[in-house]
Amino acid sequence: MANEPRERRAGFSFPSPTFDGKVEFTSSTLYDIFDFRGVGEIALPRCNFGCLIFASTLGEYQPSNDGLDPYMENLMIYDPAIGRNLSIAELANQLDSKSSQKVPLDIASEGVYSILNLNAPEDEGSDVTVWIVERSKAHEFDYELYDARSIARATSRPTGIVTIMSAARFRVSASDMGQFDSYTARLVGFDNALDNNPDKCTHACQTAIGSAFVGFEFIVNAPLISIVFSEMRLLNLTADYSYYYVHPLATPGFFSSPGYNGCGRLGTDQVHRSTQYSDKAAFTLRGAPNNYQVVFDSDLDLSDGNEIQITDDTNDKVYPINGTSAHIETIIPRTQTVIVSYKNISAPQSFILRYSAAKLEASTRSSASSSTTSKHSTHTSTSTTQTTTTSSSGRITGLAGVFAIAIAYTC
């Protein structure tokens, strides 16, 4: 909020904040509902020289006549362009009528701005994501930005980085268009979506240049995902607040800890928070009636005594992974069902577990394979002995097929 007369800010008296939990990237800042509860005013230093402010809420609030959440209506930002306060509830609903892209509050003038919280200190509110990007930095990127609850993107070629934000856990899906198109997905905004990004944010999923695009269905346990498509071919992309625990083995994907961003430059305590996040979960990957060889690639930062269990449910084998290391590889040579589960994992602990699979032909003849797990103080790795499988057509599948998939997909 700019230096406006205090009469614009009529409200309650608040105690000073005791915890600052915002996520600070190099060029942007991310706020959640816990940053606002019991805090009268949130300073926005990102806006001192101009900024773009994007907001996401849970959507229509049924008890309200106008469908707006009263708590979000009482989070106010002064908009110098129109000379009045704009609520987070209004901002979250600002969409381009043709593209359904989010329309930010664009603050172009220099000043001192803040978000004023007119709610009572005991009011809790519902989940919200407020993402503020330095205006000069945002203009360096070509991007499309949507809300998971309102995206209605027409099938078309991307015009730049595709970013989706949300106040809740969400799903983002893309259809198989029968074409070649590689991509990289990261759980951050467009300012960190590219390779060699300033905050050293790792990818959640990445496919090789020139690889076939088979579509995807990602569940996002975070407020943001940005996807860069290399060839920028036709894209049919959707998103919603669905969050499933059963997924097909045939499609690559990933699971992550709550609020994960994967940015090496950020402290482990800089994690987005939501009332929907849970420190435990169990996901099932199903391939029946087909068999698959599955590759997992994990980045872990777990406390002693905590682990992620990868269970080959078909063969009743468990592959526990733990510790603090990147790119821990786990290979399951032949299975129809895999269960990934964890518990007691929350910030400052974090993980991302990427997976991809190669379908095994029904007529393959496979020699026996064995699995070994070696553990070190900061590294856990799981591997199998070399198994070569040849089909009746002479095509080599086996582990060679897995490694080919692992090269094409690192998710």
Coordinates of C-alpha atoms in Angstrom, one line a residue:
M1 CA 0.0 0.0 0.0
A2 CA 1.4 3.4 -0.9
N3 CA 1.7 6.3 1.5
E4 CA -2.0 7.0 1.5
P5 CA -3.9 8.8 4.3
R6 CA -4.5 6.5 7.3
E7 CA -8.3 7.0 7.1
R8 CA -8.2 4.6 4.1
R9 CA -7.0 2.0 6.6
A10 CA -9.7 1.8 9.2
G11 CA -9.6 -1.4 11.0
F12 CA -8.4 -3.2 14.2
S13 CA -5.4 -2.9 16.4
F14 CA -3.0 -5.8 15.8
P15 CA -0.1 -7.3 17.6
S16 CA 3.3 -7.3 15.8
P17 CA 4.0 -10.4 13.8
T18 CA 6.1 -13.0 15.5
F19 CA 7.0 -15.2 12.5
D20 CA 7.8 -14.3 9.0
G21 CA 7.2 -17.3 6.8
K22 CA 7.1 -15.9 3.3
V23 CA 9.1 -17.6 0.6
E24 CA 11.7 -15.2 -0.9
F25 CA 13.0 -15.9 -4.4
T26 CA 15.5 -13.6 -6.1
S27 CA 12.9 -11.6 -7.9
S28 CA 9.6 -12.6 -6.3
T29 CA 7.9 -13.4 -3.0
L30 CA 5.3 -15.9 -2.1
Y31 CA 2.8 -15.5 0.8
D32 CA 0.2 -17.9 2.3
I33 CA -2.6 -17.7 4.8
F34 CA -0.3 -18.1 7.7
D35 CA 1.5 -14.9 6.8
F36 CA -1.7 -13.0 7.3
R37 CA -3.3 -14.6 10.3
G38 CA -3.1 -12.2 13.3
V39 CA -0.9 -9.7 11.3
G40 CA -2.3 -6.2 10.7
E41 CA -0.1 -5.2 7.8
I42 CA 2.3 -7.0 5.5
A43 CA 5.0 -4.8 3.9
L44 CA 5.6 -5.4 0.2
P45 CA 9.2 -4.4 -0.5
R46 CA 9.1 -6.1 -3.9
C47 CA 6.8 -3.3 -5.0
N48 CA 9.0 -0.4 -4.1
F49 CA 10.0 0.0 -7.8
G50 CA 6.9 -1.5 -9.3
C51 CA 5.5 -5.1 -9.2
L52 CA 2.9 -7.5 -10.4
I53 CA 0.7 -9.0 -7.8
F54 CA -1.1 -12.3 -8.5
A55 CA -3.5 -14.0 -6.1
S56 CA -5.4 -17.3 -5.8
T57 CA -8.1 -18.2 -3.4
L58 CA -10.3 -21.3 -3.0
G59 CA -13.0 -19.8 -5.2
E60 CA -16.6 -19.2 -4.6
Y61 CA -17.5 -18.8 -0.9
Q62 CA -21.0 -20.4 -0.6
P63 CA -22.1 -18.7 2.7
S64 CA -21.6 -15.3 1.1
N65 CA -24.2 -13.6 -1.2
D66 CA -21.7 -12.4 -3.6
G67 CA -19.6 -15.6 -3.5
L68 CA -16.5 -13.8 -2.1
D69 CA -14.7 -14.9 1.0
P70 CA -15.1 -12.1 3.7
Y71 CA -11.6 -12.8 5.0
M72 CA -10.1 -12.2 1.5
E73 CA -12.3 -9.1 1.0
N74 CA -10.6 -7.7 4.1
L75 CA -7.1 -8.2 2.8
M76 CA -6.6 -4.8 1.0
I77 CA -4.0 -3.4 -1.4
Y78 CA -4.0 0.2 -2.5
D79 CA -4.1 0.5 -6.3
P80 CA -2.6 3.8 -7.4
A81 CA -3.8 3.4 -10.9
I82 CA -7.5 3.6 -9.9
G83 CA -7.0 5.4 -6.6
R84 CA -8.8 2.9 -4.4
N85 CA -8.2 -0.2 -2.4
L86 CA -8.4 -3.6 -4.1
S87 CA -9.1 -6.7 -2.1
I88 CA -7.4 -10.0 -2.5
A89 CA -10.8 -11.6 -3.2
E90 CA -11.3 -9.2 -6.2
L91 CA -7.7 -9.6 -7.4
A92 CA -8.0 -13.4 -7.4
N93 CA -11.1 -13.2 -9.7
Q94 CA -9.4 -10.9 -12.2
L95 CA -9.2 -12.9 -15.5
D96 CA -8.8 -12.1 -19.1
S97 CA -12.2 -12.9 -20.6
K98 CA -10.7 -14.4 -23.8
S99 CA -7.8 -16.4 -22.6
S100 CA -8.8 -17.1 -18.9
Q101 CA -5.3 -15.9 -17.9
K102 CA -4.9 -14.2 -14.6
V103 CA -4.8 -10.4 -14.6
P104 CA -2.4 -9.1 -12.0
L105 CA -2.5 -5.9 -10.0
D106 CA 0.2 -4.0 -12.0
I107 CA 1.9 -1.4 -9.8
A108 CA 4.0 0.8 -12.1
S109 CA 4.8 3.7 -9.8
E110 CA 7.4 3.7 -7.1
G111 CA 6.3 3.8 -3.6
V112 CA 5.9 2.0 -0.3
Y113 CA 3.2 -0.6 -0.5
S114 CA 1.6 -3.2 1.9
I115 CA -1.3 -5.5 2.3
L116 CA -3.7 -4.3 5.1
N117 CA -5.5 -7.0 7.0
L118 CA -8.8 -5.7 8.3
N119 CA -9.8 -9.0 9.8
A120 CA -10.0 -9.6 13.6
P121 CA -6.8 -11.1 15.0
E122 CA -8.7 -14.3 15.9
D123 CA -10.0 -14.8 12.4
E124 CA -8.3 -17.7 10.6
G125 CA -9.4 -17.4 7.0
S126 CA -9.0 -20.0 4.3
D127 CA -6.0 -20.9 2.1
V128 CA -4.6 -18.2 -0.2
T129 CA -1.6 -17.8 -2.4
V130 CA -0.2 -14.3 -3.1
W131 CA 2.7 -14.1 -5.5
I132 CA 4.5 -10.8 -6.1
V133 CA 7.0 -10.4 -8.9
E134 CA 9.3 -7.4 -9.5
R135 CA 7.8 -5.6 -12.5
S136 CA 11.1 -5.1 -14.4
K137 CA 11.9 -8.8 -14.0
A138 CA 8.5 -10.1 -15.0
H139 CA 8.8 -8.1 -18.3
E140 CA 11.9 -10.2 -19.2
F141 CA 9.8 -13.3 -19.7
D142 CA 7.1 -14.4 -22.2
Y143 CA 4.6 -16.3 -20.1
E144 CA 1.0 -17.5 -19.7
L145 CA -0.3 -17.6 -16.2
Y146 CA -3.5 -19.3 -15.1
D147 CA -5.4 -20.3 -11.9
A148 CA -6.0 -24.0 -11.4
R149 CA -9.6 -23.3 -10.4
S150 CA -10.5 -21.2 -13.5
I151 CA -8.2 -22.2 -16.4
A152 CA -10.1 -22.5 -19.7
R153 CA -7.2 -22.5 -22.1
A154 CA -8.0 -23.2 -25.8
T155 CA -5.9 -25.8 -27.5
S156 CA -3.1 -23.8 -29.0
R157 CA 0.7 -23.4 -29.1
P158 CA 2.2 -21.9 -25.9
T159 CA 3.4 -18.3 -26.3
G160 CA 6.0 -18.8 -23.6
I161 CA 6.4 -20.3 -20.2
V162 CA 3.1 -21.8 -18.9
T163 CA 2.6 -21.1 -15.2
I164 CA -0.3 -22.3 -13.1
M165 CA -0.9 -21.2 -9.5
S166 CA -3.3 -22.2 -6.9
A167 CA -4.4 -21.8 -3.3
A168 CA -4.8 -25.5 -2.9
R169 CA -3.2 -28.8 -4.0
F170 CA -4.1 -29.3 -7.6
R171 CA -3.9 -31.4 -10.8
V172 CA -2.5 -30.3 -14.1
S173 CA -3.0 -32.5 -17.2
A174 CA -2.0 -32.4 -20.9
S175 CA -3.4 -34.6 -23.6
D176 CA -1.3 -36.8 -25.9
M177 CA -1.4 -34.8 -29.2
G178 CA 0.5 -37.4 -31.2
Q179 CA 3.6 -35.2 -31.7
F180 CA 7.1 -34.6 -30.6
D181 CA 7.5 -31.9 -27.9
S182 CA 9.9 -32.0 -25.0
Y183 CA 9.3 -30.0 -21.8
T184 CA 10.7 -29.1 -18.4
A185 CA 8.4 -28.6 -15.3
R186 CA 9.5 -26.9 -12.1
L187 CA 7.5 -26.2 -9.0
V188 CA 8.1 -22.4 -9.1
G189 CA 7.0 -19.3 -11.0
F190 CA 8.1 -18.2 -14.4
D191 CA 11.0 -16.3 -13.0
N192 CA 12.7 -19.6 -12.1
A193 CA 11.3 -21.8 -14.8
L194 CA 14.3 -21.8 -17.1
D195 CA 17.6 -23.7 -16.9
N196 CA 20.3 -21.9 -14.9
N197 CA 17.6 -20.0 -13.0
P198 CA 18.8 -17.6 -10.3
D199 CA 17.5 -19.6 -7.3
K200 CA 18.9 -23.0 -8.5
C201 CA 15.5 -24.6 -8.7
T202 CA 15.6 -28.2 -9.8
H203 CA 13.1 -29.8 -12.2
A204 CA 10.1 -31.9 -11.2
C205 CA 9.9 -33.5 -14.6
Q206 CA 12.1 -33.2 -17.8
T207 CA 12.0 -34.9 -21.1
A208 CA 14.7 -35.2 -23.7
I209 CA 14.8 -32.8 -26.7
G210 CA 12.8 -34.3 -29.6
S211 CA 11.1 -37.0 -27.5
A212 CA 7.5 -38.0 -28.2
F213 CA 5.0 -36.1 -26.1
V214 CA 2.7 -38.7 -24.4
G215 CA 0.9 -36.2 -22.3
F216 CA 1.0 -36.0 -18.5
E217 CA -1.1 -35.8 -15.3
F218 CA 0.8 -34.1 -12.5
I219 CA -0.5 -33.7 -9.0
V220 CA 1.0 -30.6 -7.5
N221 CA 1.6 -30.5 -3.8
A222 CA 2.8 -26.9 -4.1
P223 CA 1.4 -23.4 -5.1
L224 CA 3.1 -23.1 -8.4
I225 CA 4.2 -25.1 -11.4
S226 CA 5.8 -23.7 -14.5
I227 CA 6.3 -25.7 -17.7
V228 CA 8.7 -24.8 -20.6
F229 CA 7.8 -26.5 -23.9
S230 CA 10.9 -26.7 -26.2
E231 CA 9.1 -27.2 -29.5
M232 CA 5.9 -25.3 -28.5
R233 CA 3.5 -27.4 -30.5
L234 CA -0.3 -27.6 -30.0
L235 CA -1.1 -28.0 -26.3
N236 CA -4.3 -29.1 -24.7
L237 CA -3.8 -28.2 -21.0
T238 CA -6.3 -28.3 -18.1
A239 CA -6.1 -28.0 -14.3
D240 CA -8.4 -28.4 -11.4
Y241 CA -8.5 -28.9 -7.7
S242 CA -8.6 -32.7 -8.0
Y243 CA -5.9 -34.5 -6.1
Y244 CA -5.7 -38.2 -6.7
Y245 CA -3.8 -41.0 -4.9
V246 CA -4.0 -43.6 -7.7
H247 CA -2.1 -43.0 -11.0
P248 CA -1.2 -45.0 -14.1
L249 CA 2.3 -46.4 -14.4
A250 CA 2.3 -45.7 -18.1
T251 CA 2.6 -41.9 -17.7
P252 CA 5.6 -40.3 -16.0
G253 CA 5.1 -38.1 -13.0
F254 CA 6.4 -37.1 -9.6
F255 CA 5.5 -36.8 -5.9
S256 CA 6.8 -34.1 -3.6
S257 CA 6.8 -33.0 0.0
P258 CA 4.2 -30.3 0.9
G259 CA 5.0 -26.8 -0.5
Y260 CA 8.1 -28.1 -2.3
N261 CA 10.0 -25.7 -4.6
G262 CA 13.4 -27.5 -5.0
C263 CA 15.4 -24.2 -5.0
G264 CA 19.0 -24.7 -3.7
R265 CA 19.5 -21.0 -2.9
L266 CA 16.5 -20.9 -0.5
G267 CA 16.7 -22.0 3.1
T268 CA 14.9 -25.2 4.1
D269 CA 12.4 -23.2 6.2
Q270 CA 11.2 -21.3 3.1
V271 CA 8.3 -23.5 2.2
H272 CA 4.8 -22.5 1.2
R273 CA 2.2 -23.6 3.7
S274 CA -1.5 -24.7 3.4
T275 CA -4.1 -26.1 5.6
Q276 CA -4.5 -28.9 3.0
Y277 CA -1.0 -30.1 3.1
S278 CA -0.3 -33.3 5.0
D279 CA 2.9 -34.8 6.4
K280 CA 1.9 -38.3 5.3
A281 CA 0.5 -39.9 2.1
A282 CA 0.3 -43.1 0.1
F283 CA 0.2 -43.1 -3.7
T284 CA -0.5 -46.1 -5.9
L285 CA 0.9 -46.5 -9.4
R286 CA -1.0 -49.1 -11.4
G287 CA -0.1 -50.8 -14.7
A288 CA -2.2 -54.0 -14.7
P289 CA -2.7 -56.1 -16.7
N290 CA 0.7 -54.9 -18.2
N291 CA 4.1 -55.3 -16.6
Y292 CA 6.5 -52.4 -16.4
Q293 CA 10.1 -51.7 -15.5
V294 CA 10.0 -48.5 -13.3
V295 CA 12.8 -46.0 -12.6
F296 CA 12.6 -43.6 -9.6
D297 CA 14.9 -40.6 -9.3
S298 CA 14.7 -38.9 -5.9
D299 CA 16.1 -35.8 -4.2
L300 CA 15.9 -36.2 -0.5
D301 CA 16.6 -34.0 2.6
L302 CA 15.1 -36.2 5.4
S303 CA 15.8 -36.3 9.1
D304 CA 17.3 -39.4 10.7
G305 CA 14.7 -42.1 11.2
N306 CA 12.4 -40.9 8.4
E307 CA 12.1 -42.5 5.0
I308 CA 10.1 -42.9 1.9
Q309 CA 8.9 -46.5 1.1
I310 CA 8.7 -47.6 -2.5
T311 CA 6.8 -50.9 -2.5
D312 CA 6.7 -53.3 -5.4
D313 CA 3.2 -54.6 -4.5
T314 CA 3.3 -57.2 -7.3
N315 CA 6.4 -59.0 -5.9
D316 CA 6.0 -57.9 -2.2
K317 CA 9.3 -56.1 -2.1
V318 CA 10.1 -52.8 -0.2
Y319 CA 12.7 -50.3 -1.3
P320 CA 13.2 -47.7 1.5
I321 CA 15.1 -44.5 0.7
N322 CA 16.3 -42.0 3.2
G323 CA 19.1 -39.5 3.9
T324 CA 20.1 -36.3 2.3
S325 CA 21.2 -36.7 -1.3
A326 CA 20.2 -35.9 -4.9
H327 CA 19.4 -38.2 -7.8
I328 CA 19.0 -41.4 -5.8
E329 CA 18.0 -44.0 -8.4
T330 CA 15.7 -46.9 -7.6
I331 CA 14.9 -49.5 -10.3
I332 CA 12.1 -52.0 -10.1
P333 CA 12.7 -54.5 -12.9
R334 CA 9.2 -55.9 -13.4
T335 CA 5.9 -55.0 -11.7
Q336 CA 2.2 -54.1 -12.2
T337 CA 1.7 -52.1 -9.0
V338 CA 3.9 -49.8 -7.0
I339 CA 3.0 -48.0 -3.8
V340 CA 4.9 -44.8 -2.6
S341 CA 4.3 -43.8 1.0
Y342 CA 5.7 -41.5 3.6
K343 CA 4.9 -40.0 7.0
N344 CA 6.2 -37.4 9.4
I345 CA 7.7 -35.4 6.5
S346 CA 7.2 -31.6 6.7
A347 CA 9.5 -28.6 6.5
P348 CA 12.4 -28.3 7.0
Q349 CA 12.4 -31.8 5.5
S350 CA 11.7 -32.1 1.8
F351 CA 11.8 -34.5 -1.1
I352 CA 10.9 -34.9 -4.7
L353 CA 10.4 -38.4 -6.3
R354 CA 10.2 -38.6 -10.1
Y355 CA 9.1 -41.8 -11.8
S356 CA 9.0 -43.2 -15.3
A357 CA 8.3 -46.6 -16.7
A358 CA 8.8 -48.9 -19.7
K359 CA 6.1 -51.3 -20.7
L360 CA 7.3 -54.9 -21.0
E361 CA 6.0 -57.0 -23.9
A362 CA 3.7 -59.9 -23.0
S363 CA 5.9 -62.3 -24.9
T364 CA 9.2 -61.4 -23.3
R365 CA 11.3 -64.1 -21.8
S366 CA 13.1 -62.7 -18.8
S367 CA 15.9 -64.1 -16.7
A368 CA 15.7 -63.8 -13.0
S369 CA 16.7 -60.5 -11.6
S370 CA 17.8 -59.6 -8.1
S371 CA 17.6 -56.3 -6.3
T372 CA 20.2 -54.9 -3.9
T373 CA 20.1 -51.8 -1.7
S374 CA 23.2 -50.1 -0.5
K375 CA 22.9 -47.4 2.2
H376 CA 25.4 -44.7 3.2
S377 CA 25.2 -41.9 5.7
T378 CA 24.0 -39.4 3.2
H379 CA 23.0 -41.6 0.2
T380 CA 20.7 -44.4 -0.5
S381 CA 20.8 -46.2 -3.8
T382 CA 18.8 -49.2 -5.1
S383 CA 19.8 -51.1 -8.2
T384 CA 19.3 -54.4 -10.0
T385 CA 21.6 -56.8 -11.7
Q386 CA 21.7 -56.5 -15.5
T387 CA 18.8 -58.3 -17.1
T388 CA 18.4 -58.5 -20.8
T389 CA 15.0 -59.5 -22.2
T390 CA 14.4 -60.3 -25.9
S391 CA 11.0 -60.5 -27.4
S392 CA 10.0 -62.9 -30.2
S393 CA 10.5 -60.1 -32.7
G394 CA 14.1 -59.7 -31.6
R395 CA 13.6 -56.4 -29.8
I396 CA 15.6 -55.9 -26.7
T397 CA 13.5 -54.6 -23.8
G398 CA 14.7 -55.5 -20.2
L399 CA 16.8 -52.9 -18.4
A400 CA 18.0 -51.4 -21.6
G401 CA 14.4 -50.3 -22.1
V402 CA 14.3 -48.7 -18.6
F403 CA 17.5 -46.8 -19.2
A404 CA 16.2 -45.5 -22.6
I405 CA 13.1 -44.3 -20.8
A406 CA 15.2 -42.8 -18.0
I407 CA 17.1 -40.8 -20.6
A408 CA 13.9 -39.6 -22.3
Y409 CA 12.1 -38.8 -19.0
T410 CA 13.7 -37.7 -15.8
C411 CA 10.5 -37.6 -13.9

